[in-house]
GROMACS .gro file of C-alpha atoms in nm:
model
  204
    1LEU     CA    1 -12.206   1.650  -0.099
    2GLU     CA    2 -12.126   1.586   0.268
    3ALA     CA    3 -12.422   1.350   0.291
    4ILE     CA    4 -12.322   1.162  -0.022
    5ALA     CA    5 -11.960   1.132   0.089
    6ALA     CA    6 -12.074   0.991   0.425
    7GLN     CA    7 -12.310   0.731   0.278
    8THR     CA    8 -12.130   0.397   0.272
    9ALA     CA    9 -12.423   0.252   0.078
   10TYR     CA   10 -12.323   0.458  -0.225
   11GLN     CA   11 -12.079   0.322  -0.476
   12ASP     CA   12 -11.716   0.413  -0.414
   13GLU     CA   13 -11.699   0.616  -0.735
   14ILE     CA   14 -11.988   0.842  -0.637
   15ALA     CA   15 -11.857   0.893  -0.284
   16GLY     CA   16 -11.508   0.955  -0.421
   17GLN     CA   17 -11.637   1.221  -0.659
   18ALA     CA   18 -11.818   1.390  -0.371
   19HIS     CA   19 -11.499   1.395  -0.162
   20ALA     CA   20 -11.302   1.539  -0.456
   21MET     CA   21 -11.557   1.817  -0.505
   22LEU     CA   22 -11.562   1.896  -0.134
   23ALA     CA   23 -11.183   1.914  -0.135
   24ASN     CA   24 -11.202   2.164  -0.418
   25ILE     CA   25 -11.461   2.372  -0.231
   26ASP     CA   26 -11.244   2.376   0.082
   27TYR     CA   27 -10.936   2.468  -0.122
   28GLU     CA   28 -11.099   2.756  -0.309
   29GLY     CA   29 -11.300   2.901  -0.022
   30ASP     CA   30 -11.213   3.208   0.179
   31PRO     CA   31 -11.065   3.096   0.517
   32CYS     CA   32 -11.179   3.425   0.673
   33ALA     CA   33 -11.538   3.404   0.548
   34LEU     CA   34 -11.817   3.432   0.803
   35GLY     CA   35 -11.913   3.090   0.935
   36ARG     CA   36 -11.610   2.922   0.780
   37ASN     CA   37 -11.496   2.614   0.971
   38SER     CA   38 -11.158   2.688   1.130
   39ASN     CA   39 -11.049   2.334   1.049
   40TYR     CA   40 -11.095   2.387   0.675
   41HIS     CA   41 -10.734   2.281   0.599
   42GLN     CA   42 -10.779   1.952   0.782
   43LEU     CA   43 -11.116   1.902   0.610
   44TRP     CA   44 -10.952   1.964   0.272
   45LYS     CA   45 -10.678   1.712   0.354
   46ASN     CA   46 -10.931   1.453   0.471
   47HIS     CA   47 -11.144   1.488   0.158
   48CYS     CA   48 -10.835   1.462  -0.064
   49GLU     CA   49 -10.727   1.142   0.110
   50GLN     CA   50 -11.075   0.992   0.086
   51ALA     CA   51 -11.108   1.081  -0.282
   52GLU     CA   52 -10.769   0.934  -0.365
   53GLN     CA   53 -10.847   0.618  -0.170
   54LEU     CA   54 -11.184   0.565  -0.340
   55ILE     CA   55 -11.120   0.677  -0.699
   56GLY     CA   56 -10.748   0.759  -0.715
   57ASN     CA   57 -10.682   0.518  -1.001
   58THR     CA   58 -10.972   0.627  -1.222
   59ALA     CA   59 -11.017   0.865  -1.514
   60THR     CA   60 -11.281   1.053  -1.316
   61TYR     CA   61 -11.029   1.139  -1.043
   62CYS     CA   62 -10.783   1.280  -1.297
   63PHE     CA   63 -11.065   1.478  -1.459
   64LEU     CA   64 -11.178   1.628  -1.129
   65ARG     CA   65 -10.820   1.723  -1.043
   66ALA     CA   66 -10.785   1.884  -1.386
   67ARG     CA   67 -11.098   2.090  -1.325
   68ALA     CA   68 -10.963   2.201  -0.988
   69THR     CA   69 -10.626   2.332  -1.105
   70SER     CA   70 -10.560   2.677  -1.248
   71ASP     CA   71 -10.244   2.557  -1.423
   72VAL     CA   72 -10.340   2.486  -1.784
   73GLN     CA   73 -10.044   2.258  -1.854
   74GLU     CA   74 -10.113   2.057  -1.540
   75ALA     CA   75 -10.478   2.029  -1.644
   76LEU     CA   76 -10.378   1.897  -1.987
   77THR     CA   77 -10.143   1.644  -1.829
   78LEU     CA   78 -10.418   1.520  -1.597
   79LEU     CA   79 -10.669   1.499  -1.882
   80ASP     CA   80 -10.417   1.304  -2.089
   81GLN     CA   81 -10.380   1.064  -1.797
   82ALA     CA   82 -10.758   1.031  -1.767
   83LEU     CA   83 -10.789   0.944  -2.135
   84GLU     CA   84 -10.504   0.694  -2.114
   85MET     CA   85 -10.710   0.514  -1.850
   86ASP     CA   86 -11.036   0.549  -2.038
   87ARG     CA   87 -11.028   0.652  -2.405
   88GLN     CA   88 -11.401   0.717  -2.394
   89HIS     CA   89 -11.412   0.943  -2.088
   90TYR     CA   90 -11.646   1.203  -2.231
   91ASP     CA   91 -11.597   1.474  -1.969
   92SER     CA   92 -11.220   1.466  -2.015
   93LEU     CA   93 -11.253   1.491  -2.393
   94ARG     CA   94 -11.486   1.790  -2.361
   95GLU     CA   95 -11.262   1.965  -2.108
   96ARG     CA   96 -10.951   1.909  -2.319
   97ALA     CA   97 -11.129   2.030  -2.634
   98LEU     CA   98 -11.223   2.353  -2.453
   99ILE     CA   99 -10.862   2.406  -2.345
  100TYR     CA  100 -10.746   2.346  -2.703
  101GLN     CA  101 -11.000   2.605  -2.817
  102ALA     CA  102 -10.860   2.861  -2.573
  103GLN     CA  103 -10.511   2.782  -2.701
  104GLN     CA  104 -10.628   2.811  -3.065
  105ASP     CA  105 -10.518   2.452  -3.126
  106TYR     CA  106 -10.810   2.380  -3.356
  107PHE     CA  107 -10.679   2.058  -3.508
  108ASP     CA  108 -10.657   1.879  -3.172
  109MET     CA  109 -10.985   2.039  -3.071
  110ALA     CA  110 -11.151   1.890  -3.379
  111VAL     CA  111 -11.004   1.547  -3.301
  112ASP     CA  112 -11.145   1.546  -2.947
  113ALA     CA  113 -11.481   1.681  -3.067
  114ALA     CA  114 -11.502   1.400  -3.325
  115CYS     CA  115 -11.439   1.147  -3.048
  116MET     CA  116 -11.719   1.308  -2.844
  117ILE     CA  117 -11.955   1.265  -3.141
  118THR     CA  118 -11.863   0.897  -3.175
  119ILE     CA  119 -11.905   0.823  -2.805
  120GLN     CA  120 -12.252   0.979  -2.786
  121SER     CA  121 -12.371   0.886  -3.133
  122GLN     CA  122 -12.689   0.736  -2.987
  123SER     CA  123 -12.772   1.036  -2.767
  124ARG     CA  124 -12.914   1.379  -2.839
  125ASN     CA  125 -12.613   1.566  -2.704
  126PRO     CA  126 -12.506   1.844  -2.947
  127GLN     CA  127 -12.176   1.933  -2.775
  128GLY     CA  128 -11.948   1.727  -2.997
  129TYR     CA  129 -12.098   1.870  -3.317
  130HIS     CA  130 -12.091   2.220  -3.169
  131LEU     CA  131 -11.722   2.209  -3.076
  132ASN     CA  132 -11.631   2.036  -3.401
  133ALA     CA  133 -11.807   2.307  -3.599
  134ILE     CA  134 -11.608   2.580  -3.424
  135ALA     CA  135 -11.278   2.400  -3.479
  136LEU     CA  136 -11.349   2.335  -3.848
  137ARG     CA  137 -11.453   2.697  -3.902
  138GLU     CA  138 -11.133   2.826  -3.749
  139MET     CA  139 -10.937   2.595  -3.978
  140GLY     CA  140 -11.119   2.745  -4.278
  141ARG     CA  141 -11.336   2.440  -4.351
  142LEU     CA  142 -11.658   2.640  -4.358
  143ASP     CA  143 -11.883   2.391  -4.540
  144ASP     CA  144 -11.783   2.112  -4.300
  145ALA     CA  145 -11.837   2.348  -4.008
  146LEU     CA  146 -12.185   2.436  -4.132
  147ARG     CA  147 -12.286   2.070  -4.150
  148ASN     CA  148 -12.185   2.027  -3.786
  149HIS     CA  149 -12.367   2.347  -3.682
  150ASN     CA  150 -12.684   2.218  -3.847
  151LYS     CA  151 -12.657   1.880  -3.677
  152ALA     CA  152 -12.605   2.043  -3.336
  153ILE     CA  153 -12.910   2.266  -3.384
  154ASP     CA  154 -13.120   1.968  -3.498
  155LEU     CA  155 -13.033   1.801  -3.166
  156ASN     CA  156 -13.108   2.108  -2.954
  157PRO     CA  157 -13.311   2.373  -3.139
  158ASP     CA  158 -13.350   2.596  -2.832
  159ASP     CA  159 -12.981   2.654  -2.757
  160LEU     CA  160 -12.892   3.017  -2.829
  161GLU     CA  161 -12.516   2.951  -2.842
  162LEU     CA  162 -12.558   2.708  -3.130
  163TYR     CA  163 -12.730   2.972  -3.343
  164ASP     CA  164 -12.477   3.236  -3.245
  165GLU     CA  165 -12.182   3.024  -3.359
  166ARG     CA  166 -12.358   2.935  -3.685
  167ARG     CA  167 -12.421   3.308  -3.738
  168GLU     CA  168 -12.044   3.365  -3.720
  169THR     CA  169 -11.981   3.090  -3.975
  170TYR     CA  170 -12.243   3.232  -4.212
  171LEU     CA  171 -12.075   3.574  -4.180
  172ARG     CA  172 -11.740   3.428  -4.283
  173MET     CA  173 -11.909   3.259  -4.579
  174GLY     CA  174 -12.064   3.588  -4.686
  175ARG     CA  175 -12.414   3.444  -4.645
  176TYR     CA  176 -12.551   3.750  -4.471
  177ASP     CA  177 -12.919   3.669  -4.518
  178LEU     CA  178 -12.878   3.345  -4.322
  179ALA     CA  179 -12.651   3.512  -4.067
  180LEU     CA  180 -12.927   3.767  -4.012
  181GLN     CA  181 -13.182   3.493  -3.950
  182ASP     CA  182 -12.959   3.338  -3.682
  183ALA     CA  183 -12.892   3.679  -3.525
  184GLN     CA  184 -13.267   3.741  -3.508
  185LYS     CA  185 -13.318   3.395  -3.360
  186CYS     CA  186 -13.067   3.475  -3.085
  187ALA     CA  187 -13.249   3.800  -3.009
  188SER     CA  188 -13.584   3.620  -2.993
  189LEU     CA  189 -13.448   3.353  -2.756
  190ARG     CA  190 -13.310   3.615  -2.514
  191PRO     CA  191 -13.517   3.931  -2.572
  192ASN     CA  192 -13.413   4.082  -2.239
  193GLU     CA  193 -13.039   4.059  -2.303
  194PRO     CA  194 -12.903   4.364  -2.491
  195ALA     CA  195 -12.592   4.172  -2.596
  196HIS     CA  196 -12.803   3.974  -2.842
  197LEU     CA  197 -13.021   4.258  -2.961
  198TYR     CA  198 -12.737   4.437  -3.141
  199LYS     CA  199 -12.631   4.133  -3.346
  200PRO     CA  200 -12.883   4.182  -3.629
  201PHE     CA  201 -12.744   4.534  -3.670
  202SER     CA  202 -12.389   4.398  -3.694
  203VAL     CA  203 -12.503   4.170  -3.977
  204TYR     CA  204 -12.668   4.462  -4.158
   0.00000   0.00000   0.00000
């Protein structure tokens, strides 16, 4: 990151992102850690100033600040600002959808997930379908959720989490035979992780 931030040949946005990440590292680090630069506060300040100068008026800057804060409301405010600047800022939509999930605000989560699907309609990224499926399930729209689970798995058939979430939806639908298949798939994908080995038994 230091090398990228120092390279004037790089675009301002890339250098600005590097400075923002370095500022976050300096802020979160232990000032008493072995080998820690005693000027870490000044380094943090310098990186903050450089990041703001290079990308301060961009959606990416607001997103990176949202990722750096532990205050959920502040993070939502920053993500809202990012999406006001760029309605198609994918990272901000994903981050906000995850916050909505944690807050059990499944309607707004579904809205952001649907936007993610639209933005990356030409890619093979399953995230939008995955998050939309979870939101729809929690709102009781199980058939709609299942369609999104299936689409996500079609896009990435090796992702354990996708099968695990579909397993939960099948359980709520009472389709235990299919839930068992997904539980067994999870166990086969991570045979060395006990957390997944018990899931077929929970279906039984």
